Amino acid sequence: AQSVAQPEDQVNVAEGNPLTVKCTYSVSGNPYLFWYVQYPNRGLQFLLKYITGDNLVKGSYGFEAEFNKSQTSFHLKKPSALVSDSALYFCAVRDMTGFKTIFGAGTRLFVKA
Amino acid sequence: AAGVIQSPRHLIKEKRETATLKCYPIPRHDTVYWYQQGPGQDPQFLISFYEKMQSDKGSIPDRFSAQQFSDYHSELNMSSLELGDSALYFCASNSRRGSLYGYTFGSGTRLTVV
Protein backbone atom coordinates (compact mmCIF):
# COMPACT_ATOMS: atom_id res chain seq x y z
CA ALA A 1 0.00 0.00 0.00
CA GLN A 2 1.10 3.52 -0.68
CA SER A 3 1.85 5.67 2.32
CA VAL A 4 3.78 8.71 3.43
CA ALA A 5 5.18 9.53 6.83
CA GLN A 6 6.05 12.89 8.28
CA PRO A 7 8.11 12.10 11.37
CA GLU A 8 7.96 15.57 12.88
CA ASP A 9 4.76 17.03 14.30
CA GLN A 10 6.38 20.44 14.50
CA VAL A 11 9.45 22.23 13.18
CA ASN A 12 10.69 25.49 14.66
CA VAL A 13 13.17 27.69 12.82
CA ALA A 14 14.34 31.27 13.09
CA GLU A 15 13.62 33.66 10.25
CA GLY A 16 16.46 33.68 7.77
CA ASN A 17 17.63 30.19 8.63
CA PRO A 18 17.24 27.24 6.29
CA LEU A 19 14.32 24.93 6.92
CA THR A 20 13.70 21.26 6.24
CA VAL A 21 10.41 19.42 6.63
CA LYS A 22 10.87 15.68 6.38
CA CYS A 23 8.84 13.12 4.47
CA THR A 24 9.41 9.47 3.74
CA TYR A 25 7.30 7.35 1.48
CA SER A 26 6.40 3.79 0.73
CA VAL A 27 5.18 2.94 -2.73
CA SER A 28 5.22 0.09 -5.16
CA GLY A 29 6.40 1.32 -8.49
CA ASN A 30 7.35 4.85 -9.39
CA PRO A 31 6.28 7.43 -6.82
CA TYR A 32 4.26 10.52 -7.59
CA LEU A 33 5.05 12.76 -4.64
CA PHE A 34 3.65 16.12 -3.64
CA TRP A 35 3.94 18.84 -1.08
CA TYR A 36 0.98 20.99 -0.09
CA VAL A 37 0.73 23.87 2.35
CA GLN A 38 -2.20 24.98 4.41
CA TYR A 39 -2.04 28.51 5.75
CA PRO A 40 -4.30 29.18 8.73
CA ASN A 41 -7.95 28.94 7.78
CA ARG A 42 -7.21 28.54 4.08
CA GLY A 43 -7.55 25.60 1.69
CA LEU A 44 -4.60 23.46 0.75
CA GLN A 45 -2.25 24.99 -1.78
CA PHE A 46 -0.02 23.02 -4.09
CA LEU A 47 3.70 23.66 -3.61
CA LEU A 48 5.49 21.20 -5.84
CA LYS A 49 5.54 17.66 -7.13
CA TYR A 50 7.93 14.98 -8.30
CA ILE A 51 6.94 12.60 -11.04
CA THR A 52 10.14 11.96 -12.90
CA GLY A 53 13.33 13.74 -13.88
CA ASP A 54 15.65 15.79 -11.71
CA ASN A 55 15.77 14.79 -8.08
CA LEU A 56 15.64 18.41 -6.98
CA VAL A 57 12.23 19.89 -7.62
CA LYS A 58 11.58 23.60 -7.34
CA GLY A 59 8.17 24.90 -6.37
CA SER A 60 6.21 27.90 -5.22
CA TYR A 61 7.32 30.52 -2.67
CA GLY A 62 10.98 29.53 -2.92
CA PHE A 63 10.44 25.98 -1.71
CA GLU A 64 12.19 22.97 -3.16
CA ALA A 65 12.21 19.26 -2.41
CA GLU A 66 14.79 16.59 -2.92
CA PHE A 67 13.74 13.15 -4.06
CA ASN A 68 16.04 10.44 -2.71
CA LYS A 69 15.15 7.01 -3.98
CA SER A 70 17.65 5.08 -1.85
CA GLN A 71 16.35 6.70 1.32
CA THR A 72 12.75 6.83 0.09
CA SER A 73 12.57 10.43 1.17
CA PHE A 74 11.14 13.62 -0.27
CA HIS A 75 12.15 16.36 2.16
CA LEU A 76 10.89 19.90 1.68
CA LYS A 77 13.49 22.64 1.96
CA LYS A 78 13.90 26.38 1.78
CA PRO A 79 17.23 28.21 2.05
CA SER A 80 15.90 31.12 4.11
CA ALA A 81 12.70 30.88 6.12
CA LEU A 82 10.17 33.69 6.42
CA VAL A 83 7.72 34.28 9.24
CA SER A 84 4.98 34.05 6.63
CA ASP A 85 6.04 30.46 5.91
CA SER A 86 4.46 29.42 9.22
CA ALA A 87 1.80 26.95 8.19
CA LEU A 88 0.87 23.30 8.07
CA TYR A 89 2.74 21.27 5.45
CA PHE A 90 1.53 18.01 3.97
CA CYS A 91 3.51 15.47 2.04
CA ALA A 92 1.39 13.31 -0.25
CA VAL A 93 1.62 10.44 -2.68
CA ARG A 94 -0.75 9.65 -5.46
CA ASP A 95 -2.04 6.11 -5.23
CA MET A 96 -1.59 3.57 -7.95
CA THR A 97 -5.00 4.19 -9.48
CA GLY A 98 -4.09 7.84 -9.87
CA PHE A 99 -7.46 8.63 -8.44
CA LYS A 100 -6.64 9.33 -4.85
CA THR A 101 -3.99 11.28 -3.03
CA ILE A 102 -2.75 9.94 0.28
CA PHE A 103 -1.67 12.65 2.66
CA GLY A 104 0.76 12.48 5.52
CA ALA A 105 -0.28 13.64 8.97
CA GLY A 106 1.18 17.09 8.42
CA THR A 107 4.03 19.03 9.98
CA ARG A 108 3.49 22.37 11.65
CA LEU A 109 6.18 24.87 10.76
CA PHE A 110 6.72 27.84 13.06
CA VAL A 111 9.11 30.52 11.91
CA LYS A 112 10.09 33.02 14.59
CA ALA A 113 11.19 36.54 13.81
CA ALA B 1 -11.21 8.31 17.43
CA ALA B 2 -13.87 9.80 15.24
CA GLY B 3 -12.81 10.79 11.76
CA VAL B 4 -14.22 12.95 9.03
CA ILE B 5 -17.19 11.13 7.56
CA GLN B 6 -18.28 11.53 3.98
CA SER B 7 -21.33 10.13 2.30
CA PRO B 8 -21.98 8.50 0.03
CA ARG B 9 -18.75 6.62 -0.64
CA HIS B 10 -19.62 6.15 -4.28
CA LEU B 11 -22.15 7.87 -6.51
CA ILE B 12 -23.09 7.37 -10.13
CA LYS B 13 -25.10 10.06 -11.89
CA GLU B 14 -26.07 10.82 -15.45
CA LYS B 15 -25.19 13.99 -17.30
CA ARG B 16 -27.34 16.97 -16.38
CA GLU B 17 -28.42 15.37 -13.11
CA THR B 18 -27.73 16.83 -9.71
CA ALA B 19 -25.74 15.38 -6.83
CA THR B 20 -25.36 16.21 -3.16
CA LEU B 21 -22.31 15.16 -1.22
CA LYS B 22 -22.09 15.34 2.55
CA CYS B 23 -19.21 15.87 4.91
CA TYR B 24 -19.38 15.44 8.67
CA PRO B 25 -16.38 16.97 10.42
CA ILE B 26 -14.68 15.70 13.52
CA PRO B 27 -16.55 16.77 16.67
CA ARG B 28 -15.58 20.28 17.78
CA HIS B 29 -14.15 21.09 14.37
CA ASP B 30 -15.84 24.18 13.02
CA THR B 31 -14.21 24.53 9.60
CA VAL B 32 -14.77 22.35 6.56
CA TYR B 33 -12.82 22.35 3.30
CA TRP B 34 -13.86 20.72 0.02
CA TYR B 35 -11.48 19.36 -2.63
CA GLN B 36 -11.87 17.80 -6.04
CA GLN B 37 -9.41 15.34 -7.49
CA GLY B 38 -9.93 14.12 -11.02
CA PRO B 39 -8.32 10.89 -12.30
CA GLY B 40 -4.59 11.39 -12.57
CA GLN B 41 -4.90 14.98 -11.38
CA ASP B 42 -3.83 16.90 -8.31
CA PRO B 43 -6.38 17.84 -5.66
CA GLN B 44 -7.98 21.20 -6.27
CA PHE B 45 -9.38 23.27 -3.47
CA LEU B 46 -13.02 24.17 -4.04
CA ILE B 47 -14.40 26.03 -1.05
CA SER B 48 -14.34 26.20 2.73
CA PHE B 49 -16.71 27.21 5.51
CA TYR B 50 -16.31 28.43 9.03
CA GLU B 51 -19.27 28.85 11.35
CA LYS B 52 -21.68 28.41 8.43
CA MET B 53 -20.08 31.21 6.45
CA GLN B 54 -17.91 30.79 3.40
CA SER B 55 -14.35 31.45 4.48
CA ASP B 56 -12.30 30.77 1.37
CA LYS B 57 -13.07 30.07 -2.25
CA GLY B 58 -11.04 28.16 -4.77
CA SER B 59 -11.83 26.80 -8.19
CA ILE B 60 -15.45 25.88 -7.58
CA PRO B 61 -17.60 25.97 -10.72
CA ASP B 62 -20.71 28.12 -10.75
CA ARG B 63 -22.78 24.94 -11.14
CA PHE B 64 -21.66 23.89 -7.68
CA SER B 65 -22.73 25.34 -4.40
CA ALA B 66 -22.06 24.41 -0.83
CA GLN B 67 -23.15 25.29 2.64
CA GLN B 68 -22.40 24.48 6.23
CA PHE B 69 -25.14 23.74 8.70
CA SER B 70 -25.59 24.47 12.39
CA ASP B 71 -24.16 21.07 13.33
CA TYR B 72 -21.07 21.98 11.23
CA HIS B 73 -21.64 19.34 8.60
CA SER B 74 -21.36 20.58 5.05
CA GLU B 75 -23.03 19.66 1.78
CA LEU B 76 -21.69 20.16 -1.71
CA ASN B 77 -24.47 20.51 -4.27
CA MET B 78 -23.61 19.88 -7.88
CA SER B 79 -26.04 20.63 -10.68
CA SER B 80 -26.05 20.08 -14.46
CA LEU B 81 -23.42 17.41 -14.02
CA GLU B 82 -20.89 16.97 -16.78
CA LEU B 83 -18.67 14.03 -17.61
CA GLY B 84 -15.69 16.06 -16.46
CA ASP B 85 -17.12 16.28 -12.96
CA SER B 86 -16.21 12.64 -12.41
CA ALA B 87 -13.72 12.82 -9.61
CA LEU B 88 -13.00 12.07 -6.01
CA TYR B 89 -14.46 14.76 -3.79
CA PHE B 90 -12.97 14.83 -0.35
CA CYS B 91 -13.32 17.14 2.53
CA ALA B 92 -11.21 18.04 5.50
CA SER B 93 -11.96 19.68 8.80
CA ASN B 94 -10.18 21.50 11.56
CA SER B 95 -10.82 23.90 14.37
CA ARG B 96 -10.25 27.51 13.44
CA ARG B 97 -8.78 28.31 16.81
CA GLY B 98 -6.09 25.71 16.34
CA SER B 99 -5.82 26.06 12.60
CA LEU B 100 -2.31 24.71 12.52
CA TYR B 101 -3.46 21.55 14.27
CA GLY B 102 -5.78 18.68 13.69
CA TYR B 103 -6.40 19.09 9.99
CA THR B 104 -8.07 15.80 9.08
CA PHE B 105 -9.12 14.42 5.72
CA GLY B 106 -12.16 12.35 4.89
CA SER B 107 -11.95 9.31 2.62
CA GLY B 108 -13.89 11.01 -0.11
CA THR B 109 -16.88 10.43 -2.32
CA ARG B 110 -16.13 9.00 -5.72
CA LEU B 111 -18.52 10.55 -8.22
CA THR B 112 -18.90 9.02 -11.65
CA VAL B 113 -20.92 10.89 -14.25
CA VAL B 114 -22.07 8.76 -17.16
Coordinates of C-alpha atoms in Angstrom, one line a residue, chain A residues 10 34 36 38-46 49 86-88 90 94-95 97-101 103-105 108-110, chain B residues 31 33 35 37-43 45 48 55-56 86-88 90 94-96 99-103 105 107 110-111:
Chain A
Q10 CA 6.4 20.4 14.5
F34 CA 3.7 16.1 -3.6
Y36 CA 1.0 21.0 -0.1
Q38 CA -2.2 25.0 4.4
Y39 CA -2.0 28.5 5.7
P40 CA -4.3 29.2 8.7
N41 CA -8.0 28.9 7.8
R42 CA -7.2 28.5 4.1
G43 CA -7.5 25.6 1.7
L44 CA -4.6 23.5 0.8
Q45 CA -2.3 25.0 -1.8
F46 CA 0.0 23.0 -4.1
K49 CA 5.5 17.7 -7.1
S86 CA 4.5 29.4 9.2
A87 CA 1.8 26.9 8.2
L88 CA 0.9 23.3 8.1
F90 CA 1.5 18.0 4.0
R94 CA -0.7 9.6 -5.5
D95 CA -2.0 6.1 -5.2
T97 CA -5.0 4.2 -9.5
G98 CA -4.1 7.8 -9.9
F99 CA -7.5 8.6 -8.4
K100 CA -6.6 9.3 -4.8
T101 CA -4.0 11.3 -3.0
F103 CA -1.7 12.6 2.7
G104 CA 0.8 12.5 5.5
A105 CA -0.3 13.6 9.0
R108 CA 3.5 22.4 11.7
L109 CA 6.2 24.9 10.8
F110 CA 6.7 27.8 13.1
Chain B
T31 CA -14.2 24.5 9.6
Y33 CA -12.8 22.3 3.3
Y35 CA -11.5 19.4 -2.6
Q37 CA -9.4 15.3 -7.5
G38 CA -9.9 14.1 -11.0
P39 CA -8.3 10.9 -12.3
G40 CA -4.6 11.4 -12.6
Q41 CA -4.9 15.0 -11.4
D42 CA -3.8 16.9 -8.3
P43 CA -6.4 17.8 -5.7
F45 CA -9.4 23.3 -3.5
S48 CA -14.3 26.2 2.7
S55 CA -14.3 31.5 4.5
D56 CA -12.3 30.8 1.4
S86 CA -16.2 12.6 -12.4
A87 CA -13.7 12.8 -9.6
L88 CA -13.0 12.1 -6.0
F90 CA -13.0 14.8 -0.4
N94 CA -10.2 21.5 11.6
S95 CA -10.8 23.9 14.4
R96 CA -10.3 27.5 13.4
S99 CA -5.8 26.1 12.6
L100 CA -2.3 24.7 12.5
Y101 CA -3.5 21.5 14.3
G102 CA -5.8 18.7 13.7
Y103 CA -6.4 19.1 10.0
F105 CA -9.1 14.4 5.7
S107 CA -11.9 9.3 2.6
R110 CA -16.1 9.0 -5.7
L111 CA -18.5 10.5 -8.2

